Amino acid sequence: MSQYSIKSLAEYFDVYRKSVSDPERFWAEIAEEHFEWHRLWDRVLYWDPVKPEVRWYDGARLNITENCLDRHLRRRKDQAAIIFEPNDPDSPAVTITYGELYERVNAFANVLKSQGVGKGDRVCIYLPMIPELAVAVLACARIGAIHSVVFAGFSSQALASRIADADCKLVITADGSYRGAKTIDLKRIVDVALESCRGVERVLVVKRVGTEIEMKQGRDLWLAPLLAEAPKTCEPEVMDAEDPLFILYTSGSTGKPKGMVHTCAGYMVYTAYTFKNIFAYRDGDVYWCTADIGWITGHSYIVYGPLLNGATTVMFEGVPSYPDYGRFWQIIEKHRVNQFYTAPTAIRALARQDLSYVTRYDLSSLKVIGTVGEPINEEAWHWYNEHIGQKRCPIVDTWWQTETGGIMISPIPYVTPTIPTFATLPFIGIRPALMDAEGRELEGHQVEGRLCIKFPWPSMARTIWGDHQRYKDTYFSTFPGMYFTGDGALRDAAGYYRITGRVDDVIIVSGHNLGTAPIENAINAHPAVAESAIVGFPHDVKGNALYGFVVLKGDASDADPDVLRREINGLIADSVGPIAKLDKIQFATGLPKTRSGKIMRRILRKIAAGDMDDFGDVSTLLNPDVVEELKQNAV
Ligand code: WT7
């Protein structure tokens, strides 16, 4: 009696009911039937909402890579595990079978061991979207090292702070990366980062672009010769269910990024089960997620979820606009992609191009199309449905977070009827709650509030690396006993959820979460700046773009504003990354503040959006005059 693959709405409701009425029994059945364990658990769930502490499959022992690789060798040795599509459309795609992936992961695992890496050590992976990235992730998991993948678009400062926070002893990078027509000198970014990270003993370098780079004696080694000599089998480290599998950083509304810690067993079970159902993956299908493995989407739904199911997963190195805006659609035709998963920002950018970029390709292989990362607007949803899904393919609008590890609210394709802009129903085992500002749960339908999850699920992050108090404060203190997501949502008459967006100081730009504080800190580092505040404003392609209000120091008031703008964006690019650069910068003599000194961001948001009419209650403002000035000088 397998509930692993849900086939009808009635079955969804039935399985959902079981999963919430007896979660331990439900998750035990799924885990026992579909995965390989060295030892089963003593207890399915331990949950203390006060500490807060959660343990799933407590006492079980396993290695996730045996479930991703070894167990598939019997039936799938020659089946494609990864199809690598390079940046350059004229370079051949590379197919890596399960048999080959097994050998490459094991050889890499042996290299890591030979470099002194062992269970519990942290390894930073700073690589472009090339097969070595997936192999490195799995090689860490093979030996129980904790991977910390840092998106290779982050600046050296952002990289350095992540390496230092996790105290990584080894970094894996490449000489450079291709991004459309550009190449980026990754190794140089690592070199700068490591000037301030003394704990890193070893850097392994993949040769990708062939540029001349500096290799630091005694620290840096080329990977290829080490791999060539390494044995192709490596005994997996047998892990406890709750041993950390990886750390992945996400921006918070304040201060430094949060290293979310995910653990072995629960993450494995939940990502596999969601992948199977939410993409309706069937044997022989080719699945493609366009995210970068530097984000949680890539961890869960390029690497782990697909491989756990013995699927074929496409990895694309390039960008949607190179060599032209037809690149995604060309890849779908070329590899006969069946499931396609991307972000609203990509959909909006592609929808603006001439439709012939789409129509020149055969998209008839598609069965399911998905979206993730931010709310999808109705126009983009319809374009995606009509021109990509050709009205045949259900759209799965999947809501989840780095912290949740796997998809939480989503349709199940061919099962859940979809409505544009609604993520629809909670996935099996997930119990959402909407809360009002006073902390009361809003029961029933047609309500809108703050989105919480009121019961643990297997793939939830267990802590913030090195700062459990911050984990508690951020996620479990606003509404005691519940996980608070930071998002607002509404529930309609049918019980469907629509995510309305962040209710905290996180702004999502082109699908990237940006905390306001690190960006403001970067601006304030400019010698001419006294203080600053940034807000998001609606942008056709990016969803939101950034608008900065900058107050200059008295003696800087006659500086050239264009030079200042360039310098400010330069500082932001260096400390956070180019993605966080401001689209608009307005210089001001002050910021609207309450008597307690808090910036009233809602006023700034309205000005940035060009909506100057009604500012609501401004009676608590200390300096109401500044609002008039800000309105006059809006850019
Ligand atoms: C935030 C999490 C999880 C993968 C990528 C982002 C927003 C995500 C949706 C969606 C509306 C969405 C939320 C969430 N978000 N998916 N389908 N509809 N909003 O992971 O970087 O941790 O960001 O992305 O605001 O809190 P992340």
XYZ file of C-alpha atoms and ligand atoms in Angstrom:
662
model
C 0.000 0.000 0.000
C 2.079 2.894 -1.234
C 0.992 6.486 -0.878
C 4.176 7.599 -2.542
C 2.565 8.803 -5.738
C -0.750 10.638 -5.489
C -3.087 10.225 -8.441
C -6.368 11.955 -7.668
C -7.788 14.804 -5.614
C -9.720 12.352 -3.454
C -6.504 10.487 -2.770
C -4.735 13.758 -1.930
C -7.380 14.613 0.678
C -7.258 11.099 2.047
C -3.469 10.980 2.347
C -3.378 14.534 3.690
C -5.836 13.602 6.425
C -3.705 10.619 7.424
C -0.529 12.669 7.362
C -1.864 15.225 9.809
C -3.891 12.951 12.060
C -1.035 10.510 12.643
C 2.118 12.152 11.306
C 4.524 9.739 12.953
C 2.895 6.720 11.433
C 2.597 8.384 8.049
C 6.221 9.560 7.818
C 7.459 6.226 9.124
C 5.676 4.380 6.325
C 7.020 6.643 3.613
C 10.543 6.411 5.012
C 10.575 2.680 5.465
C 9.128 1.792 2.073
C 11.149 4.086 -0.143
C 14.634 4.476 1.297
C 17.557 2.398 2.443
C 18.695 2.613 6.039
C 21.572 1.117 7.985
C 19.378 1.210 11.040
C 15.756 2.258 11.553
C 14.722 4.968 14.005
C 13.836 4.572 17.655
C 11.382 7.409 17.462
C 9.871 9.090 14.387
C 9.473 12.584 15.841
C 10.739 14.451 18.854
C 9.403 18.004 19.047
C 9.940 20.688 21.629
C 8.518 23.996 20.373
C 10.054 25.987 23.214
C 13.721 25.176 22.815
C 12.876 24.798 19.882
C 14.201 21.407 18.948
C 13.032 18.947 16.353
C 14.376 15.507 15.510
C 12.981 13.249 12.818
C 13.777 9.556 12.538
C 15.749 9.845 15.732
C 18.306 7.073 16.083
C 18.183 6.033 12.419
C 21.419 5.632 10.469
C 21.910 6.201 6.769
C 23.904 7.872 4.064
C 21.926 10.002 1.609
C 24.310 9.260 -1.274
C 23.574 5.534 -1.036
C 19.977 6.491 -1.637
C 20.943 8.834 -4.503
C 23.471 6.538 -6.173
C 24.302 3.040 -4.932
C 20.771 1.710 -4.874
C 20.177 2.810 -8.472
C 23.183 0.974 -9.868
C 21.321 -2.275 -10.311
C 18.596 -0.925 -12.596
C 19.905 2.435 -13.760
C 23.646 2.115 -14.221
C 23.448 3.266 -17.833
C 20.584 5.701 -17.427
C 21.400 9.416 -17.514
C 21.544 10.893 -14.035
C 22.713 14.350 -15.117
C 22.547 15.965 -18.523
C 24.937 18.895 -18.554
C 24.112 21.653 -21.028
C 27.039 24.071 -21.285
C 26.872 27.845 -21.582
C 28.057 27.727 -25.199
C 25.289 26.238 -27.361
C 27.914 24.929 -29.789
C 29.682 22.827 -27.162
C 28.252 19.344 -26.844
C 26.003 18.443 -23.943
C 27.471 15.870 -21.556
C 25.463 12.937 -20.228
C 26.568 11.425 -16.933
C 25.009 8.054 -16.192
C 24.253 6.805 -12.712
C 27.229 4.458 -13.059
C 29.550 7.324 -13.984
C 28.160 9.647 -11.349
C 28.726 6.978 -8.737
C 32.379 6.713 -9.732
C 32.930 10.454 -9.941
C 31.369 11.095 -6.539
C 33.379 8.308 -4.935
C 36.638 9.485 -6.488
C 35.945 13.057 -5.338
C 35.088 11.773 -1.871
C 38.455 10.031 -1.747
C 40.198 13.233 -2.785
C 38.502 15.123 0.032
C 39.570 12.457 2.491
C 43.139 12.559 1.225
C 43.100 16.308 1.894
C 42.192 15.701 5.502
C 38.455 16.341 5.311
C 36.296 14.144 7.525
C 32.875 13.829 9.045
C 31.530 17.103 10.417
C 34.135 19.308 8.685
C 32.739 22.199 6.694
C 33.572 22.508 3.007
C 32.756 25.639 1.050
C 31.788 25.054 -2.578
C 32.038 28.114 -4.822
C 31.549 26.759 -8.321
C 29.646 27.595 -11.496
C 26.859 25.312 -12.715
C 29.128 22.563 -13.996
C 28.902 18.855 -13.134
C 31.711 19.173 -10.575
C 29.326 21.241 -8.453
C 26.816 18.401 -8.093
C 29.652 15.901 -7.706
C 31.296 17.989 -4.974
C 28.024 18.277 -3.046
C 27.511 14.518 -3.134
C 31.162 13.814 -2.345
C 30.838 15.820 0.864
C 27.678 13.948 1.768
C 29.437 10.660 1.035
C 32.026 11.254 3.754
C 29.786 13.175 6.142
C 31.427 16.541 5.537
C 28.985 19.453 5.736
C 28.748 21.306 2.436
C 28.195 25.023 2.329
C 27.522 26.005 -1.263
C 27.918 29.713 -1.933
C 26.298 31.013 -5.128
C 29.117 31.914 -7.498
C 27.615 35.340 -8.175
C 28.383 36.511 -4.639
C 31.194 38.978 -4.036
C 34.439 38.129 -2.257
C 33.224 39.859 0.920
C 29.981 37.896 0.946
C 31.961 34.710 0.301
C 34.454 35.521 3.042
C 31.767 36.093 5.650
C 30.154 32.740 4.796
C 33.465 30.869 4.887
C 34.321 32.447 8.226
C 30.910 31.900 9.772
C 30.983 28.166 9.063
C 34.722 27.926 9.732
C 35.323 25.984 6.518
C 38.651 24.216 6.170
C 38.549 23.601 2.461
C 37.182 25.549 -0.524
C 36.312 24.071 -3.906
C 36.265 26.532 -6.775
C 37.106 26.926 -10.471
C 39.551 29.085 -12.364
C 36.615 30.952 -13.832
C 33.060 30.670 -15.023
C 31.134 31.383 -18.199
C 28.033 33.502 -18.022
C 26.622 34.270 -21.439
C 29.272 36.179 -23.371
C 31.246 36.981 -20.207
C 33.788 35.062 -18.192
C 34.184 35.684 -14.484
C 37.446 35.156 -12.599
C 36.140 33.039 -9.754
C 39.533 32.070 -8.415
C 40.487 35.714 -7.985
C 37.332 36.314 -5.962
C 38.273 33.368 -3.739
C 41.836 34.672 -3.332
C 40.545 38.027 -2.093
C 38.055 36.335 0.230
C 40.736 34.130 1.742
C 42.926 37.078 2.683
C 40.603 37.400 5.661
C 39.865 33.671 6.214
C 42.912 32.091 7.766
C 41.196 28.801 8.660
C 41.137 27.556 5.060
C 43.969 25.076 4.599
C 43.267 23.905 1.088
C 41.679 25.188 -2.128
C 40.803 22.686 -4.858
C 40.511 24.247 -8.290
C 38.515 22.951 -11.247
C 39.829 24.005 -14.638
C 36.850 25.359 -16.537
C 37.794 28.385 -18.653
C 41.558 27.895 -18.944
C 42.588 31.413 -17.937
C 45.897 32.087 -16.258
C 45.401 32.104 -12.504
C 47.562 32.357 -9.437
C 48.010 29.129 -7.460
C 49.133 29.777 -3.918
C 51.946 27.406 -2.940
C 50.982 24.976 -0.227
C 47.311 25.957 -0.338
C 45.920 25.586 -3.875
C 45.747 22.372 -5.895
C 44.262 21.550 -9.289
C 41.492 19.019 -8.879
C 41.870 16.968 -12.073
C 45.192 15.242 -11.284
C 43.971 14.340 -7.809
C 40.771 12.844 -9.215
C 42.681 10.859 -11.812
C 44.625 9.066 -9.094
C 41.773 8.549 -6.644
C 40.123 5.136 -6.219
C 36.592 5.009 -7.627
C 34.913 3.516 -4.625
C 34.580 5.052 -1.213
C 32.701 3.510 1.673
C 29.909 5.870 2.719
C 30.096 7.382 6.169
C 27.130 6.063 8.098
C 25.375 9.135 9.481
C 22.917 9.717 12.262
C 19.538 10.917 11.047
C 20.112 14.299 12.678
C 23.734 14.840 11.661
C 24.014 18.023 9.578
C 24.003 17.422 5.831
C 24.597 21.005 4.764
C 24.565 24.671 5.642
C 23.015 27.133 3.238
C 22.981 30.864 3.847
C 19.939 33.036 3.398
C 19.559 36.769 3.939
C 17.824 37.956 7.032
C 16.104 41.245 7.622
C 18.978 42.296 9.842
C 22.686 41.789 10.059
C 24.642 38.875 8.766
C 23.274 36.030 6.671
C 21.783 33.054 8.437
C 23.434 29.679 7.920
C 20.443 27.376 7.792
C 21.333 23.852 8.890
C 19.624 20.885 7.251
C 20.056 17.345 8.502
C 20.265 13.986 6.756
C 17.173 11.846 7.147
C 14.211 14.213 7.226
C 15.599 16.291 4.378
C 16.079 13.158 2.300
C 12.567 11.832 2.825
C 10.791 15.119 2.255
C 12.690 16.312 -0.829
C 12.293 12.922 -2.493
C 8.593 12.681 -1.748
C 7.796 16.240 -2.855
C 9.861 15.879 -6.033
C 8.045 12.719 -7.029
C 4.587 14.209 -6.573
C 4.921 17.883 -7.392
C 6.648 17.234 -10.686
C 4.713 14.023 -11.407
C 8.020 12.468 -12.338
C 7.733 9.119 -14.117
C 10.528 6.754 -15.145
C 12.235 7.901 -18.318
C 11.247 11.555 -17.979
C 13.786 14.354 -18.383
C 13.436 17.014 -15.705
C 14.963 20.481 -15.795
C 15.154 23.078 -13.054
C 16.856 26.304 -14.153
C 17.914 27.420 -10.669
C 21.518 27.523 -9.530
C 22.686 24.888 -7.064
C 23.858 27.850 -4.973
C 20.226 28.235 -3.860
C 18.019 25.813 -1.971
C 15.992 25.167 -5.132
C 19.095 23.673 -6.716
C 20.011 21.616 -3.648
C 16.573 20.088 -3.279
C 15.303 19.971 -6.842
C 18.362 19.680 -9.080
C 20.502 17.399 -6.950
C 18.884 15.542 -4.075
C 15.176 15.232 -4.949
C 15.715 14.042 -8.525
C 18.630 11.698 -7.783
C 16.802 10.150 -4.833
C 14.099 9.187 -7.312
C 16.494 7.863 -9.948
C 15.492 10.714 -12.245
C 17.348 12.388 -15.107
C 18.114 15.978 -14.150
C 19.382 18.685 -16.493
C 22.057 21.118 -15.309
C 22.393 24.302 -17.348
C 25.494 26.427 -17.046
C 24.314 29.485 -18.929
C 21.717 32.240 -18.874
C 18.300 32.566 -20.572
C 19.430 35.420 -22.841
C 22.508 33.886 -24.447
C 23.102 33.537 -27.333
C 19.539 34.821 -27.572
C 16.241 34.755 -25.706
C 15.304 31.419 -27.187
C 17.908 29.505 -25.204
C 15.557 27.913 -22.616
C 13.085 26.806 -25.281
C 15.860 25.448 -27.460
C 17.127 23.337 -24.540
C 13.635 21.974 -23.879
C 13.386 20.888 -27.514
C 16.927 19.512 -27.611
C 16.635 17.306 -24.530
C 12.899 16.605 -24.836
C 12.359 18.055 -21.364
C 9.198 16.814 -19.622
C 9.194 18.902 -16.446
C 10.439 22.474 -16.453
C 10.894 24.519 -13.267
C 11.881 28.195 -13.269
C 11.284 31.553 -11.575
C 8.734 34.310 -12.247
C 11.521 36.812 -12.958
C 12.790 34.632 -15.810
C 9.263 34.181 -17.139
C 8.658 37.944 -17.118
C 11.952 38.672 -18.860
C 11.262 36.085 -21.566
C 7.644 37.126 -22.026
C 8.843 40.579 -23.112
C 10.750 39.175 -26.059
C 9.358 38.459 -29.502
C 7.143 35.384 -29.384
C 9.054 33.863 -32.283
C 11.817 32.983 -29.799
C 9.320 30.526 -28.345
C 7.386 29.382 -31.388
C 10.449 28.307 -33.342
C 10.934 25.410 -30.916
C 8.977 22.249 -30.299
C 7.802 22.236 -26.698
C 5.484 19.249 -27.055
C 7.552 17.117 -24.672
C 6.514 19.270 -21.697
C 4.087 17.777 -19.188
C 4.476 19.945 -16.092
C 5.802 23.501 -15.707
C 6.676 25.054 -12.396
C 7.521 28.338 -10.762
C 9.210 29.338 -7.496
C 10.847 32.215 -5.701
C 8.287 34.987 -5.475
C 4.619 35.579 -6.181
C 3.867 35.167 -9.876
C 1.704 37.923 -11.297
C -1.368 37.039 -13.298
C -0.008 38.259 -16.636
C 3.138 36.163 -16.358
C 1.090 33.139 -15.250
C -1.118 33.391 -18.352
C 1.815 33.839 -20.685
C 3.538 30.805 -19.174
C 0.362 28.756 -19.376
C -0.455 29.723 -22.944
C 2.913 29.826 -24.657
C 5.083 27.401 -22.709
C 2.576 24.975 -21.244
C 0.410 25.429 -24.341
C -2.585 25.040 -22.053
C -1.793 21.353 -21.752
C 0.597 21.483 -18.845
C -0.447 22.221 -15.305
C 1.532 25.024 -13.654
C 2.851 24.173 -10.228
C 3.275 27.434 -8.316
C 5.443 26.122 -5.488
C 5.796 28.113 -2.291
C 8.665 27.298 0.065
C 11.877 28.698 1.552
C 15.532 27.930 2.219
C 14.409 27.226 5.775
C 11.704 24.745 4.798
C 14.061 22.549 2.754
C 11.281 21.402 0.445
C 8.093 22.618 -1.216
C 5.316 23.393 1.286
C 2.325 24.706 -0.620
C 1.785 23.673 -4.220
C -0.610 22.018 -6.585
C 0.007 18.387 -7.445
C -0.157 18.369 -11.247
C -3.099 16.550 -12.864
C -4.569 16.329 -9.359
C -5.105 19.832 -7.947
C -7.079 22.268 -10.140
C -4.992 25.436 -10.465
C -5.948 29.112 -10.251
C -3.529 31.801 -11.465
C -1.366 33.289 -8.674
C -2.457 30.697 -6.096
C 0.012 28.185 -4.701
C -3.196 26.283 -3.869
C -3.080 23.577 -1.188
C -0.597 22.515 1.482
C 1.507 19.537 0.574
C 1.032 16.275 2.469
C 1.915 16.693 6.144
C 2.025 20.509 6.069
C -0.269 22.464 8.385
C -0.340 26.172 7.507
C -1.957 28.760 9.774
C -2.794 32.417 9.142
C -2.309 34.714 12.109
C -3.508 38.224 12.832
C -1.329 40.961 14.312
C -2.448 40.076 17.834
C -1.264 36.510 17.457
C -4.679 34.906 17.012
C -5.159 32.238 14.421
C -7.590 33.182 11.675
C -9.798 30.175 11.181
C -12.027 29.487 8.202
C -11.964 30.819 4.695
C -11.594 34.235 3.050
C -8.986 35.435 5.538
C -5.605 37.088 5.159
C -2.760 37.133 7.650
C 0.764 36.122 8.472
C 1.691 32.673 7.274
C 2.883 30.187 9.892
C 3.309 26.437 9.975
C 1.941 24.869 13.113
C 3.480 21.429 13.104
C 7.002 20.276 12.239
C 7.771 18.624 8.906
C 10.763 16.419 8.111
C 12.894 18.854 6.080
C 12.665 21.946 8.274
C 15.969 23.655 9.104
C 17.073 22.608 12.574
C 19.028 25.679 13.605
C 21.119 28.605 12.400
C 24.750 27.567 12.353
C 26.368 28.835 15.544
C 23.348 30.848 16.684
C 20.427 28.829 17.946
C 19.030 31.850 19.793
C 18.653 33.696 16.505
C 16.819 30.672 15.072
C 14.398 30.814 17.955
C 13.988 34.587 17.778
C 13.503 34.712 14.027
C 11.171 31.801 13.477
C 9.543 30.727 16.736
C 9.061 33.873 18.814
C 6.637 36.024 16.829
C 3.929 33.373 17.245
C 5.068 31.085 20.058
C 4.929 27.402 19.240
C 4.697 27.993 15.511
C 7.153 28.451 12.710
C 6.732 31.977 11.273
C 7.592 32.234 7.587
C 7.959 36.012 7.187
C 5.332 35.923 4.423
C 1.770 37.124 4.248
C -0.904 34.967 2.652
C -4.628 34.698 2.115
C -6.876 31.664 2.104
C -9.833 31.774 -0.272
C -13.264 30.196 -0.111
C -11.932 26.878 -1.375
C -9.094 26.769 1.157
C -6.515 27.710 -1.464
C -3.521 29.792 -0.400
C -2.170 32.799 -2.210
C 1.160 34.170 -1.018
C 1.027 37.962 -0.923
C 4.719 38.625 -0.221
C 7.179 39.343 2.564
C 5.956 41.122 5.653
C 9.482 41.735 6.997
C 12.463 43.734 5.727
C 13.451 41.216 3.094
C 13.039 42.368 -0.523
C 12.947 39.821 -3.324
C 14.727 41.116 -6.431
C 14.702 38.809 -9.459
C 13.996 35.959 -7.092
C 16.962 36.760 -4.828
C 16.224 37.483 -1.200
C 17.941 40.645 -0.059
C 17.921 41.917 3.493
C 17.799 45.693 3.747
C 20.371 45.928 6.540
C 23.490 44.604 4.761
C 22.789 46.882 1.788
C 22.265 49.922 3.985
C 25.482 49.098 5.828
C 27.328 49.072 2.518
C 25.892 52.477 1.581
C 26.684 53.924 4.982
C 30.314 52.904 4.563
C 30.654 55.708 1.997
C 32.451 58.633 3.672
C 29.900 61.163 2.384
C 26.843 59.260 3.660
C 25.202 59.991 6.999
C 22.408 57.434 6.788
C 20.256 55.583 4.305
C 17.181 53.434 3.840
C 16.299 51.166 0.980
C 12.917 49.876 -0.087
C 11.594 47.834 -2.984
C 9.436 49.245 -5.773
C 7.528 47.297 -8.437
C 9.559 46.427 -11.510
C 8.231 44.751 -14.666
C 10.955 42.146 -14.934
C 12.638 41.891 -11.560
C 9.403 41.883 -9.583
C 10.963 44.421 -7.242
C 13.873 46.763 -7.771
C 15.722 48.688 -5.091
C 15.244 52.357 -4.319
C 17.672 54.027 -1.934
C 17.072 57.153 0.137
C 20.447 58.554 1.071
C 21.175 61.374 3.517
C 24.558 63.012 2.989
C 26.789 64.459 5.651
C 26.669 68.260 5.851
C 30.058 68.828 4.265
C 29.266 66.553 1.315
C 26.235 68.391 -0.007
C 27.966 69.775 -3.114
C 29.490 66.470 -4.240
C 28.578 65.343 -7.767
C 25.448 63.182 -7.369
C 26.228 60.947 -10.351
C 29.675 60.165 -9.015
C 28.156 59.403 -5.611
C 25.571 57.101 -7.168
C 28.279 55.155 -8.967
C 30.397 54.907 -5.840
C 27.480 53.785 -3.704
C 26.560 51.044 -6.162
C 30.205 50.037 -6.288
C 30.262 49.581 -2.520
C 27.083 47.516 -2.649
C 28.424 45.314 -5.440
C 31.594 44.663 -3.442
C 29.977 43.831 -0.159
C 26.713 42.145 -1.152
C 26.962 41.503 -4.900
C 25.891 43.199 -8.139
C 22.353 41.852 -7.711
C 21.824 44.293 -4.832
C 22.699 47.457 -6.766
C 20.113 50.234 -6.511
C 18.046 51.124 -9.564
C 17.247 54.549 -8.120
C 18.983 56.725 -5.575
C 17.367 59.811 -4.084
C 19.416 62.183 -1.953
C 17.544 63.689 0.957
C 18.104 65.875 3.983
C 16.451 63.365 6.324
C 14.408 60.179 6.599
C 10.882 59.962 8.038
C 11.282 58.645 11.562
C 9.026 57.856 14.447
C 9.694 59.312 17.864
C 11.353 56.073 18.825
C 13.761 56.541 15.922
C 12.368 53.823 13.646
C 12.340 54.661 9.942
C 8.780 54.585 8.609
C 9.425 52.410 5.636
C 5.858 52.313 4.441
C 6.136 56.023 3.550
C 9.347 55.407 1.653
C 7.743 52.466 -0.150
C 4.879 54.653 -1.346
C 7.227 57.365 -2.568
C 9.398 54.830 -4.354
C 6.317 53.392 -6.046
C 5.285 56.891 -7.196
C 2.137 56.697 -5.103
C 2.086 60.110 -3.451
C -1.515 60.464 -2.376
C -2.372 59.147 1.024
C 0.304 58.444 3.555
C -2.100 57.267 6.223
C -1.422 58.034 9.832
C 1.766 60.082 10.153
C 1.029 61.387 13.632
C 3.872 59.448 15.194
C 6.386 61.068 12.836
C 9.053 63.182 14.438
C 9.801 65.094 11.251
C 6.659 65.308 9.036
C 8.244 68.067 6.890
C 10.692 65.673 5.365
C 7.852 63.777 3.694
C 7.024 66.793 1.539
C 10.653 67.144 0.499
C 10.916 63.436 -0.353
C 7.757 63.661 -2.482
C 9.078 66.671 -4.408
C 12.415 65.095 -5.214
C 11.334 61.547 -5.997
C 13.275 60.026 -8.892
C 10.832 33.366 -0.039
C 11.884 32.327 0.240
C 12.387 28.263 -1.981
C 13.002 28.479 -3.184
C 13.381 29.823 -3.623
C 13.334 30.941 -2.660
C 9.194 33.722 -1.653
C 9.101 31.487 -2.780
C 7.147 31.551 -3.722
C 5.916 31.372 -4.419
C 5.239 33.471 -3.645
C 7.336 32.742 -3.011
C 8.583 33.877 -0.284
C 9.515 33.058 0.587
N 8.562 32.676 -2.448
N 8.255 30.803 -3.557
N 5.648 30.279 -5.144
N 5.002 32.357 -4.338
N 6.379 33.702 -2.969
O 13.899 30.592 -1.429
O 15.433 32.496 -1.120
O 14.614 31.170 0.861
O 13.067 32.695 -0.391
O 10.573 33.403 -1.446
O 8.599 35.215 0.083
O 9.483 33.429 1.931
P 14.333 31.738 -0.475
